C-alpha cells in the first residue's frame, strides 16, 4: 500500500515539478523579454508620431520665444498619462523649454548610447524606469534643436508582473493536468499489465483458448509462459531436493495425491514370465529397465498390469479372467495377461513395432519396413489391449500408464470409451525429426493415437521438441510450445520429458562379495590373471547399440597401443533379442564375424581381446561384471536413455571404474563426467578407451562420485513420481473445472 502511494505521488509530483520549472525558468523570462521589446518598439513609434505632431508648432514658437505657448503645448501633450515629460533643447544641447516633470539629470545628451535598441531608450531614474526618445528638428536643412520625449515605463513593469503571474498560473494548471493524465495512463496500463500477467498466471497450464493474453502482455507471452513452465519444473526439482525419492515416498505420493485412484499399466513385456521347464513351472523376470521402473509403481498402488502373456506356462497359472497375482512369493498387484496368436505377434510386435517403428525412431541407418498387413495387426492388437484395459477398469477415471511404441494407438482408443481417464503414455525410444518420421505411411494415425494421452512423456527435451515439431507438421492441432501442450480434437495433451532411471540403491550395494573378491572371481571365471584390465558391454543384441563400432574401437586401441595386447580384454554380454527377424540375424552374424577377425588378429596363446557372451544373464551376474570392470562401454548409435550406463554407475560403490558413453544416448545429457564419444568416430572412441584404462584412480573417483550423486537423486522413483505428480495435478484441476462447469457452465465441458 505504502509502495503504491509512493509510486502514485511520484507519478503526480514529478511531471508537475517539471512543467513548473519549465514555466518559471524558460517561458517566463522569454515572455518578459519579448513583451519588453514589444512595448519599447511601441513607445518608439509613439514618440516619433508625437514629435512629428509637435514639430510644426515648435518651429513657429521657438524663434518667437513664445514661452507661454510652448508651455501650453507641452502641458497639453503630457496629459497623455504615459508621456511623462517633454523638453526642447537647442542645437548646443541646452534645455530651453521643458515641463516641470522633466528630470534635470537627463539634460540633452543622448541616453545610454552603448547598445542597440532597448537599452538605448531606457533610463532608470529614482522615480522609476522611463523611455527617453530624442527627435532632431531642422529648418531649411539646418539643425534647429531637438525634442526630448520621456515616457513612463512603470506600467510596463506592472504589466510584466501581471503577465508573469498569469503564465505561472497557466503552467500550474497545465502541470496539474499533465500530472493527472500521467497518473491515469500509467494506472490504466499498469492495470492492463497486471490483469494480463494475472490471466497468464491463472491460465499458464490451461489450454490457450481459455487464457487469451491481453494486448499489453502479448509481446512477452512466450517468454513468460516459458519462464513459468521452467519455474514449475524447477520447483518440482527443489521439492525433490528436499526429500529423496524412494519406494516409500512413491507409495506415500500414491496414497496422498492419488488416494483411492485406480492405477492400470499396459506394456507389451510382462513383469513375470511363467515357463515350463524340466523342473516344472518356473518364474523369471525379463531383462528390462521398464519393468523395474513400472513395478515400483504397481507395488505401491496394488493396481493391475496388462501385458502380453508370452511364457510357455503363462496360461496354466491364470484364473478364468486371465489374471494372476504377483510377485508370486508375496502378491501385491494383479497381472492380467493378453494372449496373442502367432500371426498377431508377428504383425504387431515383430513387424510394425520392430521392423517399422523401431528403426524409424532410431537413426541407425537401418531402413524401416512398413507392410499393410503388419499395420492391420498393429491396429487390431492395440484394440485388443484397449478392450482389456476397459474391461479391467473398475472406475470411469482410472490412471493408466501406457508403455512404449507398441501401443501408439492405445491412448485414443481408451479415451474414446473412458474420456475421464488420465492416460500417461511413456515413449521409451527416441523421437526422430519430422522429415524422418514423415516416411511412415500411417503417421497421422500414430500421432492422433498418441494424442489421446493426457500426459505424453519422452526421455529428453530434444525428443519432446521433435515430437511437437512432427505434430505441427502433420496434424491440424493447436500447439503451445512454451507450455508444451497440444490440443487435438478437443483433447489437451501435456508433452513432457521425464528422464528414466534405475532403482537406488543399485544391486551392488547389497552384494555380499567385496570389491576385490568380485574382481578376482570374475577374472578367474574368464581365465584371466587378477590384474588384467577388463572392459564390459551389456546390451540386447541390437543394431542400435553400436556393438560393431565398439569392437572396432577396441581393435584400433590395440593397434595404437600394442602394449595393451595381452593385458586388456573386453567382455560383451549380448542378450539375444528379436532373433526371429532377418535384420537381427544378419546383425548377429556380422558381430560374430568381427569378433572372430579381431580375436585372430591379436590372439596370443589363450589370450583373445574380445569375449562375446551372446546369452541372457541374470541381474546378479550382470552386477558382478559391472563391479569387476575397469571400463564400461556404451556406444549406442541412438538410444532413448540407456539404463546400462546408470546400472554400471549404481553398482560402483567403490567409486572406481570409467564410463565411456555415446553422445547419442539420452544418458549423455545427464552424465557429463563420463568420457563422451561419438561412436561413429572410431579413432576418438579408441583414444577414449585408452584414456579410461590409464586414468588415475583419483580422477576416476572424482568422476564416479559426481555421477553416483546424480543417479542416486534422479532415480526411477523420481521418474515415476514426477509423472504421477503431474497426473495428480491435472486430475485435481479437472475436478475443479468440473465443479465450475456443473455450477456455472452447464453447457460447456472442458477436457483438462
Ligand atoms: C529401451 C530404450 C531406454 C541387457 N541384457 C541383459 C539384461 N539387460 C538389461 C540391462 C538394462 C536393459 O536390459 C536394457 O536397457 P537399455 O536402456 O539399455 O535399452 P533398451 O532395452 O533398448 O530399452 C532405452 C529403456 O527402454 C528404458 O526406457 O533406456 O533407451 O531403447 O536394464 O541391464 N538384463 C539381464 N540379462 C541380460 O542378459 N537380466
Coordinates of N, CA, C and O in Angstrom, one line a residue, residues 6-126:
X6 N 3.6 5.8 -2.8 CA 4.8 6.5 -3.2 C 4.9 6.6 -4.7 O 5.2 7.6 -5.3
X7 N 4.5 5.4 -5.4 CA 4.5 5.4 -6.8 C 3.6 6.4 -7.4 O 3.9 7.1 -8.4
X8 N 2.4 6.5 -6.8 CA 1.3 7.4 -7.3 C 1.8 8.8 -7.2 O 1.7 9.6 -8.1
X9 N 2.3 9.2 -6.0 CA 2.7 10.6 -5.8 C 3.9 10.9 -6.6 O 4.0 12.0 -7.2
X10 N 4.8 10.0 -6.9 CA 5.9 10.2 -7.8 C 5.4 10.6 -9.2 O 5.8 11.5 -9.8
X11 N 4.4 9.8 -9.6 CA 3.8 10.0 -10.9 C 3.2 11.3 -11.0 O 3.0 11.9 -12.1
X12 N 2.7 11.9 -9.9 CA 2.0 13.2 -9.9 C 3.0 14.3 -9.8 O 3.0 15.3 -10.5
X13 N 3.9 14.2 -8.8 CA 4.8 15.3 -8.4 C 5.8 15.5 -9.5 O 6.1 16.7 -9.9
X14 N 6.4 14.5 -10.0 CA 7.5 14.7 -11.0 C 7.0 15.5 -12.2 O 7.7 16.5 -12.6
X15 N 5.9 15.1 -12.9 CA 5.5 15.9 -14.1 C 5.2 17.3 -13.7 O 5.5 18.2 -14.4
X16 N 4.5 17.5 -12.5 CA 4.1 18.8 -12.1 C 5.4 19.7 -11.9 O 5.5 20.8 -12.4
X17 N 6.4 19.2 -11.2 CA 7.6 19.9 -10.9 C 8.3 20.3 -12.2 O 8.8 21.4 -12.4
X18 N 8.3 19.3 -13.2 CA 9.0 19.6 -14.4 C 8.3 20.7 -15.2 O 8.9 21.6 -15.8
X19 N 6.9 20.7 -15.3 CA 6.2 21.7 -16.0 C 6.4 23.1 -15.4 O 6.6 24.1 -16.0
X20 N 6.4 23.1 -14.0 CA 6.6 24.4 -13.3 C 8.0 25.0 -13.6 O 8.1 26.2 -13.8
X21 N 8.9 24.1 -13.5 CA 10.3 24.6 -13.7 C 10.5 25.1 -15.2 O 11.1 26.1 -15.4
X22 N 9.8 24.4 -16.1 CA 9.9 24.9 -17.5 C 9.2 26.3 -17.6 O 9.8 27.2 -18.3
X23 N 8.1 26.5 -16.9 CA 7.4 27.8 -17.0 C 8.2 28.9 -16.3 O 8.5 29.9 -16.9
X24 N 8.7 28.6 -15.1 CA 9.4 29.6 -14.4 C 10.8 30.0 -14.9 O 11.1 31.2 -15.0
X25 N 11.5 29.0 -15.4 CA 12.9 29.3 -15.8 C 13.1 29.5 -17.3 O 14.1 30.0 -17.7
X26 N 12.2 29.1 -18.1 CA 12.3 29.2 -19.5 C 11.3 30.2 -20.1 O 11.6 31.2 -20.7
X27 N 10.0 29.8 -19.9 CA 8.9 30.5 -20.6 C 8.8 32.0 -20.0 O 8.7 32.9 -20.8
X28 N 8.8 32.1 -18.7 CA 8.5 33.5 -18.2 C 9.6 34.5 -18.6 O 9.3 35.5 -19.1
X29 N 10.9 34.2 -18.4 CA 12.0 35.1 -18.9 C 11.9 35.4 -20.4 O 12.0 36.6 -20.8
X30 N 11.5 34.4 -21.1 CA 11.4 34.6 -22.6 C 10.3 35.6 -22.9 O 10.4 36.6 -23.7
X31 N 9.2 35.3 -22.3 CA 8.0 36.2 -22.5 C 8.2 37.6 -22.0 O 7.9 38.6 -22.7
X32 N 8.9 37.8 -20.9 CA 9.3 39.1 -20.3 C 10.1 39.9 -21.3 O 9.8 41.0 -21.6
X33 N 11.1 39.2 -21.9 CA 11.9 39.8 -22.8 C 11.2 40.3 -24.1 O 11.3 41.4 -24.6
X34 N 10.3 39.4 -24.6 CA 9.5 39.7 -25.8 C 8.6 40.9 -25.5 O 8.5 41.8 -26.3
X35 N 7.8 40.8 -24.4 CA 6.9 41.9 -24.1 C 7.6 43.3 -24.0 O 7.2 44.3 -24.5
X36 N 8.8 43.3 -23.3 CA 9.5 44.5 -23.2 C 10.0 45.1 -24.5 O 9.8 46.3 -24.8
X37 N 10.5 44.2 -25.4 CA 10.9 44.6 -26.7 C 9.7 45.2 -27.4 O 9.7 46.2 -28.1
X38 N 8.5 44.5 -27.3 CA 7.3 44.9 -28.0 C 6.9 46.3 -27.5 O 6.6 47.2 -28.3
X39 N 6.9 46.5 -26.2 CA 6.5 47.8 -25.6 C 7.4 48.9 -26.0 O 7.0 50.1 -26.4
X40 N 8.7 48.6 -26.0 CA 9.7 49.7 -26.3 C 9.5 50.1 -27.8 O 9.6 51.3 -28.1
X41 N 9.3 49.1 -28.7 CA 9.1 49.4 -30.1 C 7.8 50.3 -30.2 O 7.8 51.3 -31.0
X42 N 6.8 50.0 -29.4 CA 5.6 50.7 -29.4 C 5.8 52.2 -29.0 O 5.4 53.2 -29.7
X43 N 6.7 52.3 -27.9 CA 6.9 53.7 -27.5 C 7.8 54.5 -28.5 O 7.6 55.7 -28.6
X44 N 8.7 53.8 -29.1 CA 9.5 54.4 -30.2 C 8.6 55.0 -31.3 O 8.8 56.2 -31.6
X45 N 7.6 54.2 -31.7 CA 6.7 54.7 -32.7 C 5.8 55.9 -32.2 O 5.7 56.9 -32.9
X46 N 5.3 55.7 -31.0 CA 4.5 56.8 -30.4 C 5.3 58.1 -30.3 O 4.9 59.2 -30.7
X47 N 6.6 58.0 -29.9 CA 7.5 59.1 -29.7 C 7.7 59.8 -31.1 O 7.6 61.1 -31.2
X48 N 7.9 59.0 -32.1 CA 8.1 59.6 -33.4 C 6.9 60.4 -33.9 O 7.0 61.5 -34.4
X49 N 5.7 59.7 -33.7 CA 4.5 60.4 -34.1 C 4.2 61.7 -33.3 O 3.9 62.7 -33.9
X50 N 4.5 61.7 -32.0 CA 4.3 62.9 -31.2 C 5.2 64.0 -31.6 O 4.8 65.1 -31.8
X51 N 6.5 63.6 -31.9 CA 7.5 64.5 -32.3 C 7.1 65.2 -33.6 O 7.2 66.4 -33.8
X52 N 6.5 64.4 -34.5 CA 6.1 64.9 -35.8 C 5.0 65.9 -35.6 O 4.9 67.0 -36.2
X53 N 4.0 65.6 -34.7 CA 2.9 66.5 -34.4 C 3.4 67.8 -33.8 O 2.9 68.9 -34.1
X54 N 4.4 67.7 -32.9 CA 4.8 68.9 -32.2 C 5.8 69.7 -33.0 O 6.0 70.9 -32.6
X55 N 6.4 69.1 -34.0 CA 7.5 69.8 -34.7 C 7.0 71.1 -35.3 O 7.6 72.2 -35.2
X56 N 5.9 71.1 -36.0 CA 5.4 72.3 -36.7 C 5.1 73.5 -35.8 O 5.7 74.6 -36.0
X57 N 4.3 73.3 -34.7 CA 4.2 74.5 -33.8 C 5.4 74.9 -33.2 O 5.7 76.1 -33.1
X58 N 6.3 74.0 -32.9 CA 7.6 74.4 -32.2 C 8.5 75.2 -33.2 O 9.1 76.1 -32.8
X59 N 8.4 74.8 -34.5 CA 9.2 75.6 -35.4 C 8.7 77.0 -35.5 O 9.5 77.9 -35.8
X60 N 7.5 77.2 -35.2 CA 6.9 78.6 -35.1 C 7.2 79.3 -33.8 O 7.8 80.4 -33.7
X61 N 7.0 78.5 -32.7 CA 7.0 79.2 -31.4 C 8.5 79.4 -30.9 O 8.7 80.4 -30.2
X62 N 9.4 78.5 -31.2 CA 10.7 78.7 -30.6 C 11.4 80.0 -31.1 O 11.9 80.7 -30.3
X63 N 11.4 80.3 -32.5 CA 12.0 81.5 -32.9 C 11.3 82.7 -32.3 O 12.0 83.7 -32.0
X64 N 10.0 82.6 -32.0 CA 9.3 83.7 -31.4 C 9.5 83.8 -29.9 O 9.1 84.7 -29.2
X65 N 10.2 82.8 -29.4 CA 10.4 82.7 -27.9 C 9.1 82.8 -27.2 O 8.9 83.4 -26.1
X66 N 8.1 82.1 -27.8 CA 6.7 82.2 -27.2 C 6.6 81.1 -26.1 O 6.0 80.1 -26.3
X67 N 7.2 81.5 -24.9 CA 7.3 80.5 -23.8 C 5.9 80.0 -23.4 O 5.7 78.8 -23.1
X68 N 5.0 81.0 -23.3 CA 3.6 80.6 -22.8 C 3.0 79.6 -23.7 O 2.4 78.6 -23.3
X69 N 3.1 79.8 -25.0 CA 2.5 78.9 -26.0 C 3.2 77.5 -25.9 O 2.5 76.5 -26.0
X70 N 4.5 77.6 -25.8 CA 5.2 76.3 -25.7 C 4.9 75.5 -24.5 O 4.6 74.3 -24.5
X71 N 4.8 76.2 -23.3 CA 4.4 75.5 -22.1 C 3.0 74.9 -22.2 O 2.7 73.8 -21.7
X72 N 2.1 75.7 -22.8 CA 0.8 75.3 -23.0 C 0.7 74.0 -23.9 O 0.1 73.0 -23.6
X73 N 1.5 74.1 -25.0 CA 1.6 73.0 -25.9 C 2.1 71.7 -25.2 O 1.6 70.6 -25.3
X74 N 3.2 71.9 -24.4 CA 3.8 70.8 -23.7 C 2.8 70.2 -22.6 O 2.7 69.0 -22.5
X75 N 2.1 71.1 -21.9 CA 1.2 70.7 -20.9 C 0.1 69.8 -21.5 O -0.3 68.8 -20.9
X76 N -0.4 70.3 -22.7 CA -1.4 69.5 -23.4 C -0.9 68.1 -23.7 O -1.6 67.1 -23.6
X77 N 0.3 68.1 -24.2 CA 0.8 66.9 -24.7 C 1.0 65.9 -23.6 O 0.7 64.7 -23.7
X78 N 1.5 66.3 -22.4 CA 1.7 65.3 -21.3 C 0.4 65.0 -20.5 O 0.5 64.2 -19.5
X79 N -0.7 65.5 -21.1 CA -1.9 65.0 -20.5 C -2.1 63.5 -20.7 O -2.8 62.8 -20.0
X80 N -1.5 63.0 -21.8 CA -1.4 61.6 -22.0 C -0.7 60.9 -20.8 O 0.4 61.3 -20.5
X81 N -1.4 60.0 -20.2 CA -0.8 59.5 -18.9 C 0.5 58.8 -19.1 O 1.3 58.8 -18.2
X82 N 0.8 58.4 -20.3 CA 2.0 57.6 -20.5 C 3.2 58.6 -20.7 O 4.4 58.3 -20.4
X83 N 2.9 59.7 -21.4 CA 4.0 60.7 -21.7 C 4.3 61.5 -20.4 O 3.4 62.2 -19.9
X84 N 5.4 61.2 -19.9 CA 5.8 61.8 -18.5 C 6.3 63.2 -18.6 O 6.0 64.0 -17.7
X85 N 7.2 63.4 -19.5 CA 7.8 64.8 -19.6 C 8.3 65.1 -21.0 O 8.5 64.2 -21.8
X86 N 8.4 66.4 -21.2 CA 8.9 66.9 -22.6 C 10.0 68.0 -22.4 O 9.9 68.7 -21.4
X87 N 10.9 68.1 -23.3 CA 11.8 69.2 -23.2 C 12.3 69.5 -24.6 O 12.3 68.6 -25.5
X88 N 12.6 70.8 -24.8 CA 13.2 71.2 -26.1 C 14.6 71.7 -25.9 O 14.8 72.6 -25.0
X89 N 15.6 71.1 -26.6 CA 17.0 71.5 -26.4 C 17.4 72.3 -27.7 O 17.0 71.9 -28.8
X90 N 18.2 73.3 -27.5 CA 18.7 74.0 -28.7 C 19.9 73.2 -29.2 O 20.3 72.1 -28.7
X91 N 20.5 73.7 -30.4 CA 21.5 72.9 -31.0 C 22.8 72.8 -30.2 O 23.6 72.0 -30.5
X92 N 22.9 73.6 -29.1 CA 24.0 73.4 -28.2 C 23.7 72.6 -27.0 O 24.4 72.6 -26.0
X93 N 22.7 71.8 -27.1 CA 22.3 70.8 -26.0 C 22.0 71.6 -24.7 O 22.4 71.1 -23.6
X94 N 21.3 72.7 -24.8 CA 20.8 73.3 -23.6 C 19.3 73.2 -23.6 O 18.7 73.4 -24.6
X95 N 18.8 72.9 -22.4 CA 17.3 72.8 -22.3 C 16.7 74.2 -22.3 O 17.0 75.0 -21.4
X96 N 15.9 74.5 -23.4 CA 15.3 75.8 -23.4 C 13.9 75.8 -22.8 O 13.6 76.7 -22.0
X97 N 13.2 74.8 -23.1 CA 11.8 74.7 -22.6 C 11.6 73.2 -22.1 O 12.1 72.3 -22.7
X98 N 10.9 73.1 -21.0 CA 10.6 71.7 -20.5 C 9.4 71.8 -19.6 O 9.1 72.8 -19.1
X99 N 8.8 70.6 -19.5 CA 7.7 70.5 -18.5 C 8.3 70.5 -17.1 O 9.5 70.1 -17.0
X100 N 7.5 70.7 -16.1 CA 8.0 70.7 -14.7 C 8.5 69.3 -14.3 O 9.3 69.1 -13.4
X101 N 7.9 68.3 -15.0 CA 8.2 66.9 -14.7 C 9.6 66.4 -15.3 O 10.0 65.3 -15.0
X102 N 10.1 67.2 -16.2 CA 11.3 66.8 -16.9 C 12.5 66.6 -15.9 O 12.9 67.6 -15.2
X103 N 13.1 65.4 -15.7 CA 14.2 65.2 -14.8 C 15.4 66.0 -15.3 O 15.9 65.7 -16.4
X104 N 15.9 66.8 -14.4 CA 17.1 67.6 -14.8 C 18.3 66.8 -15.1 O 19.1 67.1 -16.0
X105 N 18.3 65.6 -14.5 CA 19.5 64.8 -14.7 C 19.6 64.3 -16.1 O 20.7 63.9 -16.6
X106 N 18.5 64.3 -16.9 CA 18.5 63.8 -18.2 C 19.2 64.7 -19.2 O 19.9 64.3 -20.1
X107 N 19.1 66.0 -18.9 CA 19.8 67.0 -19.7 C 19.4 66.8 -21.2 O 18.2 66.5 -21.5
X108 N 20.3 67.1 -22.1 CA 20.0 66.9 -23.5 C 20.8 65.8 -24.2 O 20.8 65.6 -25.4
X109 N 21.7 65.2 -23.4 CA 22.5 64.2 -24.0 C 21.7 62.9 -24.4 O 20.7 62.7 -23.7
X110 N 22.2 62.3 -25.4 CA 21.5 61.0 -25.7 C 21.6 60.0 -24.6 O 22.7 59.9 -24.0
X111 N 20.5 59.4 -24.2 CA 20.6 58.4 -23.1 C 21.3 57.1 -23.5 O 21.0 56.6 -24.6
X112 N 22.2 56.7 -22.8 CA 22.9 55.4 -22.9 C 23.1 55.0 -24.3 O 22.3 54.1 -24.8
X113 N 24.1 55.5 -25.0 CA 24.2 55.2 -26.4 C 25.0 53.9 -26.7 O 25.3 53.6 -27.8
X114 N 25.2 53.1 -25.6 CA 26.1 52.0 -25.8 C 25.5 50.9 -26.7 O 26.2 50.5 -27.7
X115 N 24.4 50.3 -26.4 CA 23.9 49.1 -27.1 C 22.7 49.4 -27.9 O 22.0 50.4 -27.7
X116 N 22.4 48.6 -28.8 CA 21.3 48.8 -29.7 C 19.9 48.7 -29.0 O 19.8 48.1 -27.9
X117 N 18.9 49.3 -29.6 CA 17.6 49.1 -29.2 C 17.2 49.6 -27.8 O 17.3 50.7 -27.5
X118 N 16.7 48.6 -27.0 CA 16.0 48.9 -25.8 C 16.8 49.7 -24.8 O 16.4 50.8 -24.4
X119 N 18.0 49.2 -24.5 CA 18.9 49.9 -23.5 C 19.1 51.4 -23.8 O 19.1 52.2 -23.0
X120 N 19.2 51.6 -25.1 CA 19.5 52.9 -25.6 C 18.3 53.9 -25.2 O 18.5 55.0 -24.8
X121 N 17.1 53.4 -25.2 CA 15.9 54.2 -25.0 C 15.5 54.2 -23.5 O 14.7 55.0 -23.1
X122 N 16.0 53.2 -22.7 CA 15.6 53.1 -21.4 C 16.5 53.7 -20.4 O 17.8 53.5 -20.5
X123 N 16.0 54.4 -19.4 CA 16.8 55.0 -18.4 C 16.1 54.8 -17.1 O 14.9 54.9 -17.0
X124 N 16.9 54.4 -16.1 CA 16.3 54.1 -14.8 C 16.5 55.3 -13.9 O 17.7 55.7 -13.6
X125 N 15.4 56.1 -13.6 CA 15.5 57.3 -12.7 C 15.1 56.9 -11.3 O 14.5 55.8 -11.1
X126 N 15.4 57.8 -10.3 CA 14.9 57.4 -8.9 C 13.4 57.1 -8.9 O 13.0 56.2 -8.1

